[in-house]
GROMACS .gro file of C-alpha atoms in nm:
model
  222
    1MET     CA    1   1.949  -2.334  -0.561
    2ARG     CA    2   1.742  -2.317  -0.917
    3ARG     CA    3   1.442  -2.196  -0.726
    4VAL     CA    4   1.609  -1.897  -0.606
    5PHE     CA    5   1.716  -1.826  -0.950
    6LEU     CA    6   1.400  -1.857  -1.115
    7CYS     CA    7   1.216  -1.611  -0.794
    8ILE     CA    8   1.463  -1.361  -0.926
    9THR     CA    9   1.432  -1.409  -1.277
   10MET     CA   10   1.071  -1.408  -1.245
   11LEU     CA   11   1.033  -1.053  -1.033
   12PHE     CA   12   1.248  -0.882  -1.257
   13ALA     CA   13   1.035  -0.959  -1.564
   14ILE     CA   14   0.734  -0.862  -1.389
   15SER     CA   15   0.929  -0.538  -1.322
   16LEU     CA   16   1.100  -0.465  -1.672
   17ASN     CA   17   0.801  -0.510  -1.842
   18SER     CA   18   0.612  -0.253  -1.617
   19GLN     CA   19   0.890   0.019  -1.662
   20VAL     CA   20   0.928   0.238  -1.949
   21PRO     CA   21   1.150   0.148  -2.198
   22ASN     CA   22   1.452   0.369  -2.018
   23GLU     CA   23   1.668   0.206  -1.797
   24ASN     CA   24   1.793   0.582  -1.623
   25ASP     CA   25   1.398   0.576  -1.524
   26TRP     CA   26   1.530   0.294  -1.270
   27GLY     CA   27   1.612   0.408  -0.883
   28SER     CA   28   1.710   0.234  -0.541
   29TRP     CA   29   1.595   0.224  -0.210
   30ILE     CA   30   1.812   0.126   0.006
   31MET     CA   31   1.691   0.100   0.352
   32LEU     CA   32   1.845  -0.008   0.744
   33TYR     CA   33   1.578  -0.144   0.970
   34GLY     CA   34   1.617  -0.227   1.320
   35SER     CA   35   1.409  -0.321   1.621
   36ASN     CA   36   1.583  -0.284   1.958
   37LYS     CA   37   1.421  -0.486   2.273
   38ILE     CA   38   1.498  -0.252   2.540
   39SER     CA   39   1.204  -0.480   2.768
   40ASN     CA   40   0.953  -0.758   2.776
   41ASP     CA   41   0.706  -0.554   2.607
   42PHE     CA   42   0.904  -0.157   2.452
   43ASP     CA   43   1.137  -0.201   2.193
   44VAL     CA   44   1.333   0.098   1.959
   45ILE     CA   45   1.275   0.161   1.596
   46THR     CA   46   1.549   0.218   1.423
   47GLU     CA   47   1.580   0.307   1.046
   48PHE     CA   48   1.755   0.469   0.774
   49ARG     CA   49   1.734   0.495   0.369
   50LEU     CA   50   1.890   0.680   0.123
   51HIS     CA   51   1.713   0.665  -0.237
   52ASP     CA   52   1.873   0.746  -0.556
   53TYR     CA   53   1.767   0.871  -0.913
   54GLU     CA   54   1.943   0.595  -1.068
   55VAL     CA   55   2.096   0.244  -0.937
   56PHE     CA   56   2.299   0.318  -0.691
   57LYS     CA   57   2.399   0.686  -0.723
   58ASP     CA   58   2.261   1.067  -0.755
   59LEU     CA   59   2.138   1.128  -0.466
   60ASP     CA   60   1.746   1.137  -0.403
   61ASN     CA   61   1.634   1.134  -0.039
   62GLN     CA   62   1.815   1.044   0.276
   63PHE     CA   63   1.544   0.973   0.560
   64VAL     CA   64   1.511   0.878   0.911
   65ARG     CA   65   1.283   0.746   1.142
   66THR     CA   66   1.282   0.626   1.541
   67GLY     CA   67   0.984   0.529   1.787
   68LEU     CA   68   0.899   0.347   2.080
   69ASN     CA   69   0.672   0.040   2.001
   70TYR     CA   70   0.492  -0.093   2.236
   71ARG     CA   71   0.358  -0.495   2.227
   72ILE     CA   72  -0.017  -0.441   2.382
   73ASP     CA   73   0.040  -0.896   2.253
   74PRO     CA   74   0.177  -1.125   1.996
   75GLY     CA   75  -0.077  -0.964   1.714
   76LEU     CA   76  -0.137  -0.622   1.842
   77SER     CA   77   0.159  -0.335   1.882
   78ILE     CA   78   0.131   0.041   1.853
   79THR     CA   79   0.408   0.308   1.792
   80ALA     CA   80   0.476   0.636   1.814
   81GLY     CA   81   0.810   0.823   1.657
   82TYR     CA   82   0.914   1.108   1.498
   83ILE     CA   83   1.076   1.077   1.114
   84HIS     CA   84   1.325   1.375   0.935
   85GLN     CA   85   1.374   1.346   0.551
   86TYR     CA   86   1.574   1.564   0.348
   87SER     CA   87   1.549   1.552  -0.049
   88GLU     CA   88   1.681   1.773  -0.306
   89THR     CA   89   1.566   1.774  -0.724
   90LYS     CA   90   1.714   1.722  -1.027
   91SER     CA   91   1.606   2.088  -1.109
   92ASN     CA   92   1.800   2.193  -0.697
   93ILE     CA   93   1.500   2.219  -0.506
   94SER     CA   94   1.594   2.163  -0.148
   95ILE     CA   95   1.260   1.989   0.099
   96SER     CA   96   1.337   1.892   0.390
   97GLU     CA   97   1.039   1.750   0.612
   98ASN     CA   98   0.957   1.693   1.024
   99ARG     CA   99   0.688   1.398   1.069
  100ILE     CA  100   0.578   1.306   1.388
  101TYR     CA  101   0.404   0.987   1.350
  102GLU     CA  102   0.134   0.717   1.547
  103GLU     CA  103   0.095   0.352   1.441
  104GLY     CA  104  -0.074   0.017   1.497
  105THR     CA  105  -0.002  -0.290   1.343
  106LEU     CA  106  -0.207  -0.605   1.359
  107LYS     CA  107  -0.046  -0.937   1.285
  108ASN     CA  108  -0.168  -1.341   1.246
  109LYS     CA  109  -0.077  -1.586   1.054
  110PHE     CA  110  -0.293  -1.834   0.786
  111ARG     CA  111  -0.140  -2.140   0.799
  112ASN     CA  112   0.264  -2.038   0.677
  113LEU     CA  113   0.142  -1.709   0.525
  114SER     CA  114   0.252  -1.424   0.770
  115ILE     CA  115  -0.082  -1.134   0.729
  116ALA     CA  116   0.021  -0.762   0.859
  117HIS     CA  117  -0.188  -0.459   0.853
  118ARG     CA  118  -0.007  -0.159   0.940
  119TYR     CA  119  -0.198   0.203   0.947
  120ARG     CA  120  -0.064   0.505   0.985
  121ILE     CA  121  -0.165   0.841   1.061
  122GLU     CA  122   0.151   1.135   0.995
  123HIS     CA  123   0.171   1.507   1.117
  124ARG     CA  124   0.395   1.682   0.844
  125TRP     CA  125   0.597   1.988   0.863
  126ILE     CA  126   0.742   2.070   0.496
  127ASN     CA  127   0.987   2.324   0.411
  128ASN     CA  128   0.993   2.383   0.013
  129MET     CA  129   1.337   2.623  -0.003
  130GLY     CA  130   1.233   2.824   0.273
  131ARG     CA  131   0.861   2.817   0.320
  132THR     CA  132   0.686   2.553   0.581
  133ALA     CA  133   0.351   2.409   0.528
  134PHE     CA  134   0.205   2.170   0.741
  135SER     CA  135  -0.049   1.878   0.647
  136ASN     CA  136  -0.206   1.520   0.766
  137ARG     CA  137  -0.163   1.229   0.601
  138MET     CA  138  -0.292   0.863   0.706
  139ARG     CA  139  -0.139   0.569   0.505
  140TYR     CA  140  -0.222   0.172   0.540
  141ARG     CA  141  -0.009  -0.108   0.431
  142LEU     CA  142  -0.136  -0.518   0.392
  143GLN     CA  143   0.137  -0.722   0.407
  144LEU     CA  144   0.181  -1.119   0.324
  145SER     CA  145   0.502  -1.351   0.348
  146HIS     CA  146   0.560  -1.688   0.286
  147PRO     CA  147   0.885  -1.946   0.335
  148LEU     CA  148   1.010  -2.077  -0.017
  149PHE     CA  149   1.244  -2.315   0.123
  150ASP     CA  150   1.539  -2.318   0.380
  151LYS     CA  151   1.595  -1.995   0.468
  152PHE     CA  152   1.420  -1.795   0.193
  153PHE     CA  153   1.096  -1.618   0.174
  154VAL     CA  154   0.877  -1.441  -0.048
  155MET     CA  155   0.744  -1.094   0.070
  156VAL     CA  156   0.491  -0.858  -0.104
  157PHE     CA  157   0.291  -0.560  -0.023
  158ASP     CA  158   0.153  -0.250  -0.124
  159GLU     CA  159   0.031   0.086   0.082
  160ILE     CA  160  -0.150   0.316  -0.047
  161PHE     CA  161  -0.080   0.731   0.133
  162ILE     CA  162  -0.407   0.939   0.160
  163ASN     CA  163  -0.362   1.272   0.253
  164LEU     CA  164  -0.650   1.447   0.482
  165GLN     CA  165  -0.726   1.776   0.272
  166GLU     CA  166  -0.777   1.807  -0.046
  167SER     CA  167  -0.639   1.603  -0.388
  168ILE     CA  168  -0.698   1.313  -0.129
  169PHE     CA  169  -0.462   1.055  -0.291
  170ASN     CA  170  -0.078   1.093  -0.238
  171GLN     CA  171   0.065   0.794  -0.324
  172ASN     CA  172   0.067   0.414  -0.382
  173ARG     CA  173   0.361   0.170  -0.314
  174LEU     CA  174   0.358  -0.180  -0.449
  175HIS     CA  175   0.675  -0.414  -0.347
  176MET     CA  176   0.749  -0.774  -0.447
  177GLY     CA  177   1.085  -0.931  -0.384
  178ILE     CA  178   1.238  -1.226  -0.195
  179GLY     CA  179   1.459  -1.234   0.131
  180TYR     CA  180   1.738  -1.468   0.273
  181ALA     CA  181   1.709  -1.527   0.688
  182PHE     CA  182   2.019  -1.520   0.807
  183GLY     CA  183   1.909  -1.639   1.163
  184PRO     CA  184   1.578  -1.504   1.375
  185SER     CA  185   1.759  -1.152   1.426
  186PHE     CA  186   1.912  -1.053   1.075
  187LYS     CA  187   1.727  -1.080   0.751
  188LEU     CA  188   1.783  -0.911   0.388
  189GLU     CA  189   1.594  -0.862   0.139
  190LEU     CA  190   1.594  -0.779  -0.215
  191GLY     CA  191   1.265  -0.665  -0.424
  192TYR     CA  192   1.084  -0.458  -0.725
  193LEU     CA  193   0.859  -0.166  -0.570
  194LYS     CA  194   0.643   0.099  -0.782
  195ASN     CA  195   0.575   0.432  -0.654
  196HIS     CA  196   0.335   0.537  -0.851
  197PHE     CA  197   0.178   0.900  -0.790
  198LEU     CA  198  -0.108   1.106  -0.968
  199THR     CA  199   0.104   1.236  -1.288
  200THR     CA  200   0.422   0.993  -1.236
  201ASN     CA  201   0.546   0.649  -1.160
  202TYR     CA  202   0.888   0.488  -1.050
  203ASP     CA  203   1.040   0.150  -1.090
  204LEU     CA  204   1.282   0.103  -0.774
  205LEU     CA  205   1.502  -0.174  -0.693
  206ARG     CA  206   1.535  -0.193  -0.301
  207ILE     CA  207   1.747  -0.352  -0.074
  208GLY     CA  208   1.656  -0.392   0.279
  209ILE     CA  209   1.858  -0.555   0.567
  210SER     CA  210   1.645  -0.597   0.817
  211PHE     CA  211   1.797  -0.689   1.233
  212ASN     CA  212   1.695  -0.759   1.588
  213THR     CA  213   1.869  -0.641   1.899
  214ASP     CA  214   1.783  -0.685   2.272
  215LEU     CA  215   1.956  -0.462   2.501
  216ARG     CA  216   1.761  -0.534   2.827
  217LYS     CA  217   2.028  -0.548   3.096
  218LYS     CA  218   2.115  -0.913   3.156
  219PRO     CA  219   2.126  -1.017   3.554
  220LYS     CA  220   2.415  -1.059   3.715
  221THR     CA  221   2.512  -1.453   3.787
  222GLY     CA  222   2.814  -1.530   4.018
   0.00000   0.00000   0.00000
């Protein structure tokens, strides 16, 4: 357990050193992610997130994602789906967004290090106070995970967002955290996320719960 506390202490020491000295600048993301198997090759993806301006209060953003994932082989999968996002700024400006997305994920291992490359393109309809604009965006995420001991693991990722129009850079997300695998189908993650934009950046506590379910029909017996 000492190593667990040491990892947590190091994680938050890094995050505290990276933020400006105002604890109200901390926000939080709570994520629930599910991969639901419907056949040997297909999964239905479900994701729900709540983003808060401050830790666990002052709701900023609600995010829902679904998709159909096809595993071409154990190291390659493709997904297509839909995202809805709604946010309200502190100045009471309401923004809603509908997206269609396509993505491909490549996975491999080097000894005990798991490596995942995710490439996603998004087609975005953004409604800002009754006016809708359309844009396209590309994203690339590199994610690394490694077991620590027992059922604990460390996970790091960096994701860059690129607009396919003027003002190319959209944002970058850097995350570092630890997780605990209760079993092959249920994991809990705790981490620090730095969300960087052109003119501002945010320090965020990220809590994630991920689960896998098997919705395939079981063969009848007897």
